[in-house]
Amino acid sequence: MIADPFSVPLDRLRTRTSAKWRHYEPDVLPLWVAEMDVDLADPIREALEAAVRDGDLGYPGSTPYVPAFVDFARRAWGWEVDDARVTPVSSVIEGYVDALVELTDAGGEVIINPPVYPPFFLYLRQAGRAIREAPLGKDLRLDLESIERAMAEATAGGRRAAYLLCNPHNPGGTVHTREELEALAALSQRYGVRVVSDEIHAPIVYPDATFVPYLEVDPTGMALHAASKAWNLAAIPAALLVGGPESEGFESHRAGKHHGPTHLGTIAQTAAYQHGGEWLEAMLAGLDRNRFLVRDLVAEHAPQVRYTVPEGTYLTWLDFGQLLGDEPANVLIDHGRVALNNGPYFGTGGAGHARLNIATSPAILEEAARRIATGIARAQDAGLSQVSV
Ligand SMILES: Cc1ncc(COP(=O)(O)O)c(C=O)c1O
């Protein structure tokens, strides 16, 4: 039995030097960027310690995390992945940008579903692609009518366009159902818009939902996987691009256009997929408790705020309505000393919202709820309600 991974005390977390713990002043309680407040799973720590001890810090000589992932995909999701269609890439972001650049022309459009992970906008624009939004519905689920409209407009005049799916969806944790994905695949087929599915959060799905790999419903798609979110390994990047049996543009990655994963990343992800199952289970049990704890804390401390219990991910979505203006996270830092992510960065549907990272201890979540309540009360005293900041 593995102890609750979310029991690292606050004073030890505050000694961390990663973005989560260093971006804001030391009196701010950080629940923003997608890092978890956990210690490493023992098998991963041991593999990394052995590599450091032995000076095994060169380039990756092989990529055992590919077969390790293929085995994990079979055990976790009953998904048979052909290892000949898996290629190591340096990170999920690099992987989806490269794939989408292959599938579109310069200035071509990529359809995304805001509110969504902000780098979906940023790096595609840097790569010379235009973004077309097909926002999620109010229920944070795919809006197939808006997707169809976006596909029709993006491909008007015979232009090439592509689609970047986030499954499970960050923020809010929607896990797309098989029916939704089949409907998306049918639209992809009808309009010739190829889908790339970012599935980095796939191992983090709660018991009331089922993760369906997009390639199970669409052989022409591509998907990105990594152990980096579920086992908290952002410091040592590595990821996998999986091509469906009929995907276009996949082969170009074999040519090794870009730098590959870090050697330590491949070591860590191999250990995670092979031996990290028990830790993952304990971690998911902690998050499962936290997602309902947050529901109760919001009801108690900030009943004006709407919280959607996530089906997957630890990146929850809070709707402040008009309470704190368009950018509630800014107000909460100033008046509550608690850091969430600002909704507007997630695109259309983000105003008046904030993303709350629940991958921490219950004690920190309780303190965060008190600070959110204080932030709301002080902002209202200062006359900030109903104001866009
Ligand atoms: C949906 C999504 N994709 C990609 C990433 C980052 O992946 P990587 O660090 O491998 O580029 C994140 C990180 O939080 C994410 O939430």
Coordinates of C-alpha atoms in Angstrom, one line a residue, residues 26-378:
P26 CA 6.5 33.6 -1.0
D27 CA 3.3 34.6 0.8
V28 CA 1.2 33.6 -2.2
L29 CA -0.3 30.1 -2.1
P30 CA 0.3 28.7 -5.6
L31 CA -2.4 26.5 -7.3
W32 CA -1.8 27.4 -10.9
V33 CA 0.7 25.7 -13.4
A34 CA 0.3 22.0 -14.1
E35 CA 2.8 20.7 -11.5
M36 CA 1.7 18.3 -8.7
D37 CA 2.7 18.7 -5.1
V38 CA 4.0 15.1 -4.8
D39 CA 7.3 13.3 -4.3
L40 CA 8.4 11.1 -7.1
A41 CA 7.2 7.5 -7.4
D42 CA 9.9 5.3 -5.9
P43 CA 10.6 3.3 -9.1
I44 CA 11.2 6.6 -11.0
R45 CA 13.3 8.1 -8.3
E46 CA 15.4 5.0 -8.1
A47 CA 15.9 4.9 -11.9
L48 CA 16.9 8.5 -12.0
E49 CA 19.2 8.2 -9.0
A50 CA 21.0 5.2 -10.7
A51 CA 21.5 7.2 -13.9
V52 CA 22.9 10.2 -12.0
R53 CA 25.1 8.0 -9.7
D54 CA 26.5 6.2 -12.8
G55 CA 27.0 9.4 -14.8
D56 CA 24.6 8.0 -17.4
L57 CA 23.8 11.5 -18.7
G58 CA 24.5 11.3 -22.4
Y59 CA 22.1 11.2 -25.4
P60 CA 19.4 8.6 -25.4
G61 CA 20.8 5.4 -26.8
S62 CA 17.5 3.6 -27.2
T63 CA 13.9 4.4 -26.3
P64 CA 12.6 1.7 -24.0
Y65 CA 9.7 3.9 -23.1
V66 CA 8.1 3.1 -26.5
P67 CA 7.5 -0.6 -25.7
A68 CA 6.8 0.4 -22.1
F69 CA 4.0 2.8 -23.3
V70 CA 2.6 0.1 -25.7
D71 CA 2.3 -2.3 -22.7
F72 CA 0.8 0.4 -20.5
A73 CA -1.8 1.4 -23.2
R74 CA -2.9 -2.2 -23.5
R75 CA -3.2 -2.6 -19.7
A76 CA -4.8 0.8 -19.0
W77 CA -7.1 1.2 -21.9
G78 CA -7.2 -2.1 -23.8
W79 CA -5.6 -0.1 -26.7
E80 CA -3.4 -2.1 -29.1
V81 CA -0.7 0.3 -30.3
D82 CA 1.6 -0.7 -33.2
D83 CA 5.1 0.2 -31.9
A84 CA 6.1 0.8 -35.5
R85 CA 3.7 3.8 -35.4
V86 CA 5.1 5.4 -32.3
T87 CA 7.9 7.8 -32.5
P88 CA 9.8 9.5 -29.6
V89 CA 9.5 13.3 -29.6
S90 CA 11.0 15.9 -27.3
S91 CA 7.7 17.1 -25.8
V92 CA 4.0 17.0 -26.4
I93 CA 4.0 20.6 -27.5
E94 CA 6.8 20.0 -30.0
G95 CA 5.0 16.9 -31.2
Y96 CA 1.7 18.5 -31.9
V97 CA 3.2 21.6 -33.5
D98 CA 5.2 19.4 -35.9
A99 CA 2.3 17.2 -36.7
L100 CA 0.0 20.1 -37.4
V101 CA 2.6 21.9 -39.5
E102 CA 2.7 18.8 -41.7
L103 CA -1.1 18.7 -42.0
T104 CA -1.5 22.4 -43.0
D105 CA 0.1 25.0 -45.3
A106 CA 1.7 28.3 -44.2
G107 CA -1.0 30.5 -42.8
G108 CA -3.4 27.5 -42.7
E109 CA -5.9 27.1 -40.0
V110 CA -6.0 24.8 -37.0
I111 CA -9.3 24.4 -35.2
I112 CA -9.3 24.2 -31.4
N113 CA -11.9 24.2 -28.6
P114 CA -11.5 27.0 -26.1
P115 CA -11.3 27.5 -23.3
V116 CA -8.2 25.4 -23.7
Y117 CA -4.6 25.0 -22.6
P118 CA -3.0 28.4 -23.7
P119 CA 0.0 26.9 -25.6
F120 CA -2.5 25.6 -28.1
F121 CA -2.7 29.2 -29.4
L122 CA 0.8 30.4 -28.7
Y123 CA 3.1 27.8 -30.4
L124 CA 0.9 27.2 -33.4
R125 CA 0.8 31.0 -34.1
Q126 CA 4.6 31.0 -33.8
A127 CA 4.7 28.2 -36.3
G128 CA 2.8 30.4 -38.8
R129 CA -0.6 28.8 -38.4
A130 CA -3.9 30.6 -37.8
I131 CA -6.3 29.5 -35.0
R132 CA -10.0 29.0 -35.6
E133 CA -12.0 28.6 -32.4
A134 CA -14.9 26.2 -32.0
P135 CA -15.7 26.8 -28.4
L136 CA -16.8 24.2 -26.0
G137 CA -20.5 24.3 -24.9
K138 CA -21.4 25.8 -21.5
D139 CA -21.2 22.2 -20.2
L140 CA -17.6 22.1 -21.2
R141 CA -18.3 19.4 -23.8
L142 CA -17.5 19.5 -27.6
D143 CA -20.1 21.5 -29.5
L144 CA -20.3 19.4 -32.7
E145 CA -22.4 22.1 -34.6
S146 CA -19.7 24.7 -34.0
I147 CA -17.0 22.2 -35.0
E148 CA -18.8 21.5 -38.2
R149 CA -19.1 25.2 -39.0
A150 CA -15.5 25.7 -38.2
M151 CA -14.4 22.8 -40.4
A152 CA -16.6 24.1 -43.3
E153 CA -15.2 27.6 -43.0
A154 CA -11.6 26.5 -42.6
T155 CA -11.6 24.3 -45.7
A156 CA -13.6 26.7 -47.9
G157 CA -12.0 27.1 -51.3
G158 CA -10.1 23.8 -50.9
R159 CA -7.7 25.0 -48.2
R160 CA -6.0 22.4 -45.9
A161 CA -7.0 22.7 -42.3
A162 CA -6.4 20.5 -39.2
Y163 CA -7.9 20.1 -35.7
L164 CA -6.2 19.9 -32.3
L165 CA -8.2 17.9 -29.8
C166 CA -7.5 17.9 -26.0
N167 CA -8.6 14.6 -24.5
P168 CA -9.0 14.8 -21.5
H169 CA -9.7 18.5 -21.8
N170 CA -7.5 21.0 -20.0
P171 CA -9.0 23.0 -18.3
G172 CA -12.1 21.5 -16.7
G173 CA -11.3 17.8 -17.2
T174 CA -14.0 16.8 -19.7
V175 CA -13.3 13.2 -20.9
H176 CA -14.7 13.0 -24.4
T177 CA -17.1 10.0 -24.9
R178 CA -16.8 7.4 -27.6
E179 CA -19.9 8.9 -29.2
E180 CA -18.5 12.4 -29.2
L181 CA -15.2 11.2 -30.7
E182 CA -17.0 9.1 -33.4
A183 CA -19.0 12.2 -34.3
L184 CA -15.8 14.2 -34.5
A185 CA -14.1 11.5 -36.6
A186 CA -17.1 11.5 -39.0
L187 CA -16.7 15.3 -39.5
S188 CA -13.0 14.9 -39.9
Q189 CA -13.7 12.5 -42.7
R190 CA -16.4 14.6 -44.3
Y191 CA -14.3 17.8 -44.4
G192 CA -10.8 16.2 -44.8
V193 CA -9.7 17.9 -41.6
R194 CA -7.1 15.7 -39.9
V195 CA -7.2 15.4 -36.1
V196 CA -4.2 15.5 -33.8
S197 CA -5.2 14.5 -30.2
D198 CA -3.2 15.7 -27.2
E199 CA -3.7 12.9 -24.7
I200 CA -1.1 13.8 -22.1
H201 CA -3.7 13.7 -19.3
A202 CA -5.1 10.3 -20.4
P203 CA -3.8 8.3 -17.3
I204 CA -5.7 10.9 -15.0
V205 CA -9.3 9.8 -15.5
Y206 CA -11.7 9.2 -12.5
P207 CA -13.9 6.1 -12.0
D208 CA -17.0 7.7 -13.5
A209 CA -15.5 8.3 -16.9
T210 CA -13.6 6.2 -19.5
F211 CA -10.7 7.4 -21.6
V212 CA -11.2 6.5 -25.3
P213 CA -8.0 6.9 -27.3
Y214 CA -8.9 9.0 -30.4
L215 CA -7.1 6.6 -32.7
E216 CA -9.6 3.9 -31.7
V217 CA -12.2 5.8 -33.6
D218 CA -10.1 7.4 -36.4
P219 CA -7.2 5.5 -38.1
T220 CA -6.3 8.8 -39.9
G221 CA -5.5 10.7 -36.7
M222 CA -2.4 11.2 -34.7
A223 CA -2.1 11.3 -30.9
L224 CA 0.5 12.6 -28.3
H225 CA 1.2 10.8 -25.1
A226 CA 3.6 11.2 -22.2
A227 CA 4.0 10.1 -18.6
S228 CA 5.0 13.7 -17.7
K229 CA 1.6 14.9 -16.2
A230 CA 0.5 11.7 -14.5
W231 CA 3.9 11.1 -12.8
N232 CA 4.9 14.8 -12.5
L233 CA 8.0 14.8 -14.8
A234 CA 7.9 18.2 -16.5
A235 CA 11.5 18.9 -15.6
I236 CA 12.8 16.1 -17.9
P237 CA 10.8 16.2 -21.1
A238 CA 10.0 13.3 -23.4
A239 CA 6.8 12.4 -25.3
L240 CA 5.4 10.0 -27.9
L241 CA 3.8 10.7 -31.2
V242 CA 1.4 7.9 -32.2
G243 CA 0.3 7.6 -35.8
G244 CA -2.9 5.9 -36.6
P245 CA -2.6 3.1 -39.2
E246 CA -3.7 5.5 -42.0
S247 CA -2.3 8.8 -40.7
E248 CA -0.7 11.3 -43.1
G249 CA 2.3 13.3 -42.1
F250 CA 3.5 10.7 -39.5
E251 CA 6.4 9.4 -41.5
S252 CA 8.1 12.8 -41.7
H253 CA 8.8 12.5 -38.0
R254 CA 10.9 9.4 -38.6
A255 CA 13.4 11.7 -40.5
G256 CA 14.4 13.1 -37.1
K257 CA 13.7 16.7 -37.9
H258 CA 14.0 17.9 -34.3
H259 CA 15.9 17.0 -31.2
G260 CA 14.5 14.0 -29.5
P261 CA 13.6 13.4 -25.8
T262 CA 16.1 14.0 -23.0
H263 CA 17.8 10.8 -21.9
L264 CA 16.7 11.3 -18.3
G265 CA 13.1 11.8 -19.6
T266 CA 13.2 8.4 -21.4
I267 CA 14.6 6.7 -18.3
A268 CA 11.9 8.3 -16.1
Q269 CA 9.0 7.5 -18.5
T270 CA 10.1 3.9 -18.9
A271 CA 10.1 3.5 -15.2
A272 CA 6.7 5.2 -14.9
Y273 CA 5.0 3.1 -17.5
Q274 CA 6.6 -0.2 -16.4
H275 CA 6.6 0.2 -12.6
G276 CA 4.6 3.3 -11.7
G277 CA 1.1 1.6 -11.6
E278 CA 0.7 1.3 -7.9
W279 CA 1.8 4.9 -7.3
L280 CA -0.5 6.1 -10.1
E281 CA -3.4 4.4 -8.3
A282 CA -2.6 6.0 -5.0
M283 CA -2.2 9.4 -6.7
L284 CA -5.6 9.0 -8.5
A285 CA -7.2 8.1 -5.2
G286 CA -5.9 11.3 -3.7
L287 CA -7.2 13.4 -6.7
D288 CA -10.5 11.6 -6.6
R289 CA -10.9 12.7 -2.9
N290 CA -9.7 16.2 -3.8
R291 CA -12.2 16.8 -6.6
F292 CA -15.1 16.3 -4.2
L293 CA -13.4 18.1 -1.4
V294 CA -13.1 21.2 -3.6
R295 CA -16.8 20.9 -4.5
D296 CA -17.6 21.0 -0.8
L297 CA -15.1 23.8 0.0
V298 CA -16.5 26.0 -2.8
A299 CA -20.0 25.4 -1.6
E300 CA -18.9 26.4 2.0
H301 CA -16.5 29.3 1.3
A302 CA -17.5 30.7 -2.1
P303 CA -21.1 29.6 -2.9
Q304 CA -21.3 32.3 -5.6
V305 CA -18.7 30.4 -7.6
R306 CA -19.6 27.5 -9.9
Y307 CA -17.3 24.5 -10.0
T308 CA -17.5 21.6 -12.3
V309 CA -16.4 18.3 -10.8
P310 CA -13.8 17.1 -13.3
E311 CA -14.0 13.6 -15.0
G312 CA -10.2 13.7 -15.6
T313 CA -7.1 15.9 -15.0
Y314 CA -6.3 17.9 -11.9
L315 CA -7.0 21.2 -13.7
T316 CA -10.4 22.3 -12.6
W317 CA -12.4 25.3 -13.8
L318 CA -14.0 27.9 -11.6
D319 CA -16.7 30.2 -12.9
F320 CA -16.8 33.5 -11.0
G321 CA -19.5 35.0 -13.2
Q322 CA -19.3 38.8 -12.9
L323 CA -18.1 38.6 -9.3
L324 CA -14.5 39.7 -9.8
G325 CA -14.5 41.0 -13.4
D326 CA -13.0 39.3 -16.4
E327 CA -9.7 38.2 -14.7
P328 CA -10.6 36.8 -11.3
A329 CA -7.1 35.3 -10.8
N330 CA -5.5 38.8 -10.8
V331 CA -8.0 39.9 -8.1
L332 CA -7.4 36.8 -6.0
I333 CA -3.6 37.3 -6.0
D334 CA -4.0 40.9 -5.0
H335 CA -6.7 40.4 -2.4
G336 CA -6.4 36.8 -1.3
R337 CA -2.7 35.9 -1.9
V338 CA -3.7 32.7 -3.8
A339 CA -2.6 32.0 -7.4
L340 CA -4.9 30.4 -9.9
N341 CA -4.5 30.7 -13.7
N342 CA -6.3 33.5 -15.4
G343 CA -9.3 32.4 -17.5
P344 CA -8.9 34.8 -20.5
Y345 CA -5.6 33.1 -21.4
F346 CA -7.6 30.0 -22.3
G347 CA -9.4 31.8 -25.1
T348 CA -13.1 32.4 -25.7
G349 CA -15.2 31.3 -22.6
G350 CA -12.3 32.2 -20.3
A351 CA -13.5 35.6 -19.1
G352 CA -14.7 35.5 -15.5
H353 CA -13.1 32.1 -14.9
A354 CA -9.9 30.8 -13.3
R355 CA -8.2 27.4 -13.4
L356 CA -7.5 25.7 -10.1
N357 CA -4.9 23.0 -9.8
I358 CA -6.2 20.4 -7.2
A359 CA -3.0 18.2 -7.2
T360 CA -2.1 19.1 -3.7
S361 CA -2.8 18.3 -0.1
P362 CA -6.3 18.7 1.4
A363 CA -4.8 21.1 3.9
I364 CA -3.6 23.4 1.1
L365 CA -6.9 23.1 -0.7
E366 CA -8.7 24.2 2.5
E367 CA -6.3 27.1 2.9
A368 CA -6.8 28.0 -0.7
A369 CA -10.6 28.1 -0.2
R370 CA -10.3 30.4 2.7
R371 CA -8.0 32.7 0.7
I372 CA -10.4 32.7 -2.2
A373 CA -13.2 33.7 0.2
T374 CA -11.1 36.4 1.7
G375 CA -10.1 37.6 -1.8
I376 CA -13.8 37.9 -2.9
A377 CA -14.8 39.7 0.4
R378 CA -11.9 42.2 0.2

